[in-house]
Amino acid sequence: HTFPQGHWEKVIQVVASDSFEIAVPSRNHIVSEPGKNVTLTCQLPQKGPIQQVTWEKIQPHQIDLLTSCNLSQGKGYASKYQRQILSNCSLGMTSSFIVMPHVMASDSGLYRCCFKASTEDNGTLETIAMRLTVTDGKTDNQYTLFVAGGAVSLLLFVVLITTVTVISYKRRRSQKKLFKDSCDAQKKAANNYRNPDSTNQSSDGAREDIYVNYPAFSQRPKTRI
């Protein structure tokens, strides 16, 4: 009669404090700067009536109750959490949120929104985990310096590669020019060299006049004796 649907089971895993970690989707990871107001929001499931909504902060050594809202009464209950937390609680609300004004680095951590269904659904619990990271000024400056240093290093590397490429190109070009000049000088010297046994001919192939010395002969007929 107490459990008409049979026995209930729940598996509990115990982990060490230094190994405590819960995977959170990237869309549920919020990063903020110190001093700003941060709002964590979760949508209520639409598959059934919700009786209670609670917000908690999960730490390795303890779980702190932040707020609790009874949707059937539209009434919220304050907690003894040392941090000021603002939240909503009303009949028919479709989402729940908490507001942390002027966040600090100590506010970083894991938060979860817990939904408890009505007694007709056997008090089913569902949770949505969120992670808040509050950065400090030193981290921002270090990150900025790291990014700037990386950009400067990349620029210097590009300039170095460009300089080496230009010097190498000019050196190869100078070597090619020197080799070409040497070849041209050798060709010019070969063209200016004259073989003593060869006949001197003009470069255009034209014939030259040749003059020969020969004795003059008399035109008178010889007298016969």
GROMACS .gro file of C-alpha atoms in nm:
model
  225
    1HIS     CA    1   0.000   0.000   0.000
    2THR     CA    2   0.289   0.240   0.069
    3PHE     CA    3   0.467   0.180  -0.266
    4PRO     CA    4   0.203   0.048  -0.509
    5GLN     CA    5   0.441   0.083  -0.807
    6GLY     CA    6   0.715  -0.129  -0.653
    7HIS     CA    7   1.050  -0.049  -0.493
    8TRP     CA    8   1.249   0.264  -0.568
    9GLU     CA    9   1.621   0.283  -0.642
   10LYS     CA   10   1.868   0.567  -0.648
   11VAL     CA   11   2.238   0.538  -0.733
   12ILE     CA   12   2.468   0.774  -0.540
   13GLN     CA   13   2.830   0.826  -0.642
   14VAL     CA   14   3.070   0.955  -0.379
   15VAL     CA   15   3.374   1.144  -0.509
   16ALA     CA   16   3.663   1.321  -0.340
   17SER     CA   17   3.636   1.695  -0.288
   18ASP     CA   18   3.929   1.774  -0.518
   19SER     CA   19   3.774   1.560  -0.795
   20PHE     CA   20   3.430   1.721  -0.779
   21GLU     CA   21   3.330   1.837  -1.123
   22ILE     CA   22   3.007   1.849  -1.325
   23ALA     CA   23   3.001   1.889  -1.700
   24VAL     CA   24   2.806   2.199  -1.804
   25PRO     CA   25   2.704   2.284  -2.164
   26SER     CA   26   2.879   2.588  -2.309
   27ARG     CA   27   2.548   2.773  -2.342
   28ASN     CA   28   2.507   2.747  -1.962
   29HIS     CA   29   2.854   2.888  -1.887
   30ILE     CA   30   2.838   3.257  -1.798
   31VAL     CA   31   3.148   3.476  -1.772
   32SER     CA   32   3.126   3.816  -1.605
   33GLU     CA   33   3.348   4.094  -1.477
   34PRO     CA   34   3.353   4.191  -1.110
   35GLY     CA   35   3.100   4.447  -0.990
   36LYS     CA   36   2.831   4.365  -1.247
   37ASN     CA   37   2.483   4.224  -1.191
   38VAL     CA   38   2.449   3.865  -1.312
   39THR     CA   39   2.119   3.692  -1.388
   40LEU     CA   40   2.086   3.314  -1.411
   41THR     CA   41   1.770   3.196  -1.587
   42CYS     CA   42   1.619   2.855  -1.656
   43GLN     CA   43   1.302   2.762  -1.843
   44LEU     CA   44   1.045   2.555  -1.661
   45PRO     CA   45   0.957   2.223  -1.827
   46GLN     CA   46   0.617   2.218  -1.997
   47LYS     CA   47   0.548   1.845  -1.974
   48GLY     CA   48   0.368   1.864  -1.640
   49PRO     CA   49   0.270   2.087  -1.349
   50ILE     CA   50   0.556   2.214  -1.136
   51GLN     CA   51   0.512   2.237  -0.762
   52GLN     CA   52   0.843   2.379  -0.640
   53VAL     CA   53   1.153   2.547  -0.783
   54THR     CA   54   1.477   2.583  -0.587
   55TRP     CA   55   1.815   2.735  -0.666
   56GLU     CA   56   2.132   2.595  -0.512
   57LYS     CA   57   2.504   2.659  -0.522
   58ILE     CA   58   2.706   2.339  -0.542
   59GLN     CA   59   3.047   2.329  -0.377
   60PRO     CA   60   3.278   2.034  -0.309
   61HIS     CA   61   3.224   2.056   0.066
   62GLN     CA   62   2.859   2.171   0.084
   63ILE     CA   63   2.538   2.264  -0.099
   64ASP     CA   64   2.389   2.606  -0.023
   65LEU     CA   65   2.017   2.672  -0.069
   66LEU     CA   66   1.972   3.012  -0.234
   67THR     CA   67   1.598   3.046  -0.294
   68SER     CA   68   1.285   2.833  -0.293
   69CYS     CA   69   0.954   2.901  -0.465
   70ASN     CA   70   0.622   2.719  -0.415
   71LEU     CA   71   0.444   2.765  -0.748
   72SER     CA   72   0.113   2.625  -0.624
   73GLN     CA   73   0.098   2.910  -0.371
   74GLY     CA   74   0.300   3.168  -0.556
   75LYS     CA   75   0.508   3.221  -0.249
   76GLY     CA   76   0.886   3.233  -0.213
   77TYR     CA   77   1.100   3.143   0.086
   78ALA     CA   78   1.416   3.323   0.178
   79SER     CA   79   1.730   3.132   0.272
   80LYS     CA   80   2.006   3.200   0.519
   81TYR     CA   81   2.266   3.223   0.246
   82GLN     CA   82   2.518   3.496   0.328
   83ARG     CA   83   2.498   3.641  -0.024
   84GLN     CA   84   2.213   3.869  -0.133
   85ILE     CA   85   2.006   3.687  -0.397
   86LEU     CA   86   1.703   3.827  -0.581
   87SER     CA   87   1.452   3.589  -0.745
   88ASN     CA   88   1.101   3.568  -0.886
   89CYS     CA   89   0.811   3.357  -0.766
   90SER     CA   90   0.458   3.385  -0.899
   91LEU     CA   91   0.169   3.172  -1.015
   92GLY     CA   92   0.187   3.063  -1.378
   93MET     CA   93   0.548   3.172  -1.435
   94THR     CA   94   0.723   2.988  -1.718
   95SER     CA   95   1.082   3.062  -1.617
   96SER     CA   96   1.276   3.110  -1.298
   97PHE     CA   97   1.575   3.334  -1.240
   98ILE     CA   98   1.805   3.465  -0.971
   99VAL     CA   99   1.995   3.793  -0.972
  100MET     CA  100   2.330   3.840  -0.796
  101PRO     CA  101   2.418   4.210  -0.770
  102HIS     CA  102   2.780   4.322  -0.781
  103VAL     CA  103   2.934   3.979  -0.831
  104MET     CA  104   3.277   3.897  -0.695
  105ALA     CA  105   3.534   3.630  -0.765
  106SER     CA  106   3.395   3.428  -0.472
  107ASP     CA  107   3.062   3.399  -0.658
  108SER     CA  108   3.225   3.181  -0.922
  109GLY     CA  109   3.109   2.824  -0.911
  110LEU     CA  110   2.838   2.577  -1.004
  111TYR     CA  111   2.469   2.660  -0.969
  112ARG     CA  112   2.165   2.447  -1.036
  113CYS     CA  113   1.794   2.503  -1.075
  114CYS     CA  114   1.580   2.216  -0.941
  115PHE     CA  115   1.219   2.150  -1.049
  116LYS     CA  116   0.990   1.936  -0.838
  117ALA     CA  117   0.675   1.810  -1.003
  118SER     CA  118   0.342   1.781  -0.828
  119THR     CA  119   0.255   1.487  -0.606
  120GLU     CA  120   0.049   1.340  -0.893
  121ASP     CA  121   0.378   1.280  -1.079
  122ASN     CA  122   0.539   1.112  -0.776
  123GLY     CA  123   0.748   1.421  -0.695
  124THR     CA  124   0.987   1.386  -0.990
  125LEU     CA  125   1.299   1.606  -0.972
  126GLU     CA  126   1.480   1.763  -1.265
  127THR     CA  127   1.785   1.987  -1.253
  128ILE     CA  128   1.963   2.231  -1.484
  129ALA     CA  129   2.327   2.305  -1.404
  130MET     CA  130   2.496   2.639  -1.476
  131ARG     CA  131   2.848   2.764  -1.421
  132LEU     CA  132   2.947   3.120  -1.335
  133THR     CA  133   3.302   3.250  -1.381
  134VAL     CA  134   3.387   3.595  -1.247
  135THR     CA  135   3.718   3.717  -1.387
  136ASP     CA  136   3.943   3.956  -1.205
  137GLY     CA  137   4.137   4.249  -1.350
  138LYS     CA  138   4.470   4.064  -1.335
  139THR     CA  139   4.338   3.780  -1.543
  140ASP     CA  140   4.204   4.023  -1.804
  141ASN     CA  141   4.535   4.211  -1.818
  142GLN     CA  142   4.735   3.891  -1.843
  143TYR     CA  143   4.506   3.765  -2.117
  144THR     CA  144   4.534   4.096  -2.302
  145LEU     CA  145   4.912   4.096  -2.269
  146PHE     CA  146   4.925   3.736  -2.383
  147VAL     CA  147   4.716   3.810  -2.692
  148ALA     CA  148   4.916   4.126  -2.768
  149GLY     CA  149   5.245   3.942  -2.722
  150GLY     CA  150   5.129   3.665  -2.952
  151ALA     CA  151   5.027   3.917  -3.219
  152VAL     CA  152   5.363   4.097  -3.196
  153SER     CA  153   5.554   3.768  -3.215
  154LEU     CA  154   5.354   3.665  -3.520
  155LEU     CA  155   5.421   4.002  -3.687
  156LEU     CA  156   5.796   3.976  -3.618
  157PHE     CA  157   5.798   3.622  -3.755
  158VAL     CA  158   5.625   3.736  -4.077
  159VAL     CA  159   5.870   4.027  -4.114
  160LEU     CA  160   6.165   3.792  -4.059
  161ILE     CA  161   6.039   3.542  -4.317
  162THR     CA  162   5.976   3.824  -4.567
  163THR     CA  163   6.324   3.971  -4.513
  164VAL     CA  164   6.496   3.634  -4.555
  165THR     CA  165   6.295   3.567  -4.871
  166VAL     CA  166   6.383   3.906  -5.024
  167ILE     CA  167   6.755   3.870  -4.939
  168SER     CA  168   6.763   3.518  -5.082
  169TYR     CA  169   6.587   3.634  -5.399
  170LYS     CA  170   6.829   3.925  -5.448
  171ARG     CA  171   7.128   3.698  -5.387
  172ARG     CA  172   7.010   3.444  -5.645
  173ARG     CA  173   6.940   3.725  -5.890
  174SER     CA  174   7.289   3.873  -5.835
  175GLN     CA  175   7.451   3.531  -5.887
  176LYS     CA  176   7.254   3.480  -6.209
  177LYS     CA  177   7.358   3.825  -6.335
  178LEU     CA  178   7.723   3.760  -6.251
  179PHE     CA  179   7.714   3.426  -6.431
  180LYS     CA  180   7.548   3.586  -6.734
  181ASP     CA  181   7.807   3.865  -6.746
  182SER     CA  182   8.087   3.607  -6.729
  183CYS     CA  183   7.934   3.409  -7.016
  184ASP     CA  184   7.892   3.723  -7.226
  185ALA     CA  185   8.256   3.819  -7.165
  186GLN     CA  186   8.373   3.474  -7.273
  187LYS     CA  187   8.163   3.491  -7.588
  188LYS     CA  188   8.297   3.838  -7.670
  189ALA     CA  189   8.656   3.725  -7.623
  190ALA     CA  190   8.594   3.425  -7.848
  191ASN     CA  191   8.451   3.649  -8.120
  192ASN     CA  192   8.748   3.889  -8.102
  193TYR     CA  193   9.006   3.610  -8.132
  194ARG     CA  194   9.148   3.587  -8.495
  195ASN     CA  195   9.302   3.276  -8.640
  196PRO     CA  196   9.625   3.371  -8.837
  197ASP     CA  197   9.562   3.101  -9.097
  198SER     CA  198   9.213   3.216  -9.174
  199THR     CA  199   9.124   3.454  -9.456
  200ASN     CA  200   9.010   3.796  -9.348
  201GLN     CA  201   8.654   3.834  -9.461
  202SER     CA  202   8.404   4.102  -9.382
  203SER     CA  203   8.124   4.013  -9.150
  204ASP     CA  204   7.861   4.084  -9.416
  205GLY     CA  205   8.007   3.829  -9.658
  206ALA     CA  206   8.098   4.091  -9.928
  207ARG     CA  207   8.396   4.019 -10.156
  208GLU     CA  208   8.713   4.223 -10.127
  209ASP     CA  209   8.935   4.349 -10.415
  210ILE     CA  210   9.276   4.183 -10.450
  211TYR     CA  211   9.562   4.380 -10.608
  212VAL     CA  212   9.853   4.198 -10.777
  213ASN     CA  213  10.176   4.353 -10.914
  214TYR     CA  214  10.265   4.226 -11.266
  215PRO     CA  215  10.508   4.361 -11.543
  216ALA     CA  216  10.385   4.560 -11.841
  217PHE     CA  217  10.429   4.394 -12.184
  218SER     CA  218  10.491   4.582 -12.516
  219GLN     CA  219  10.214   4.576 -12.772
  220ARG     CA  220  10.445   4.594 -13.078
  221PRO     CA  221  10.490   4.276 -13.276
  222LYS     CA  222  10.823   4.113 -13.249
  223THR     CA  223  11.049   4.143 -13.561
  224ARG     CA  224  11.138   3.820 -13.716
  225ILE     CA  225  11.490   3.764 -13.823
   0.00000   0.00000   0.00000
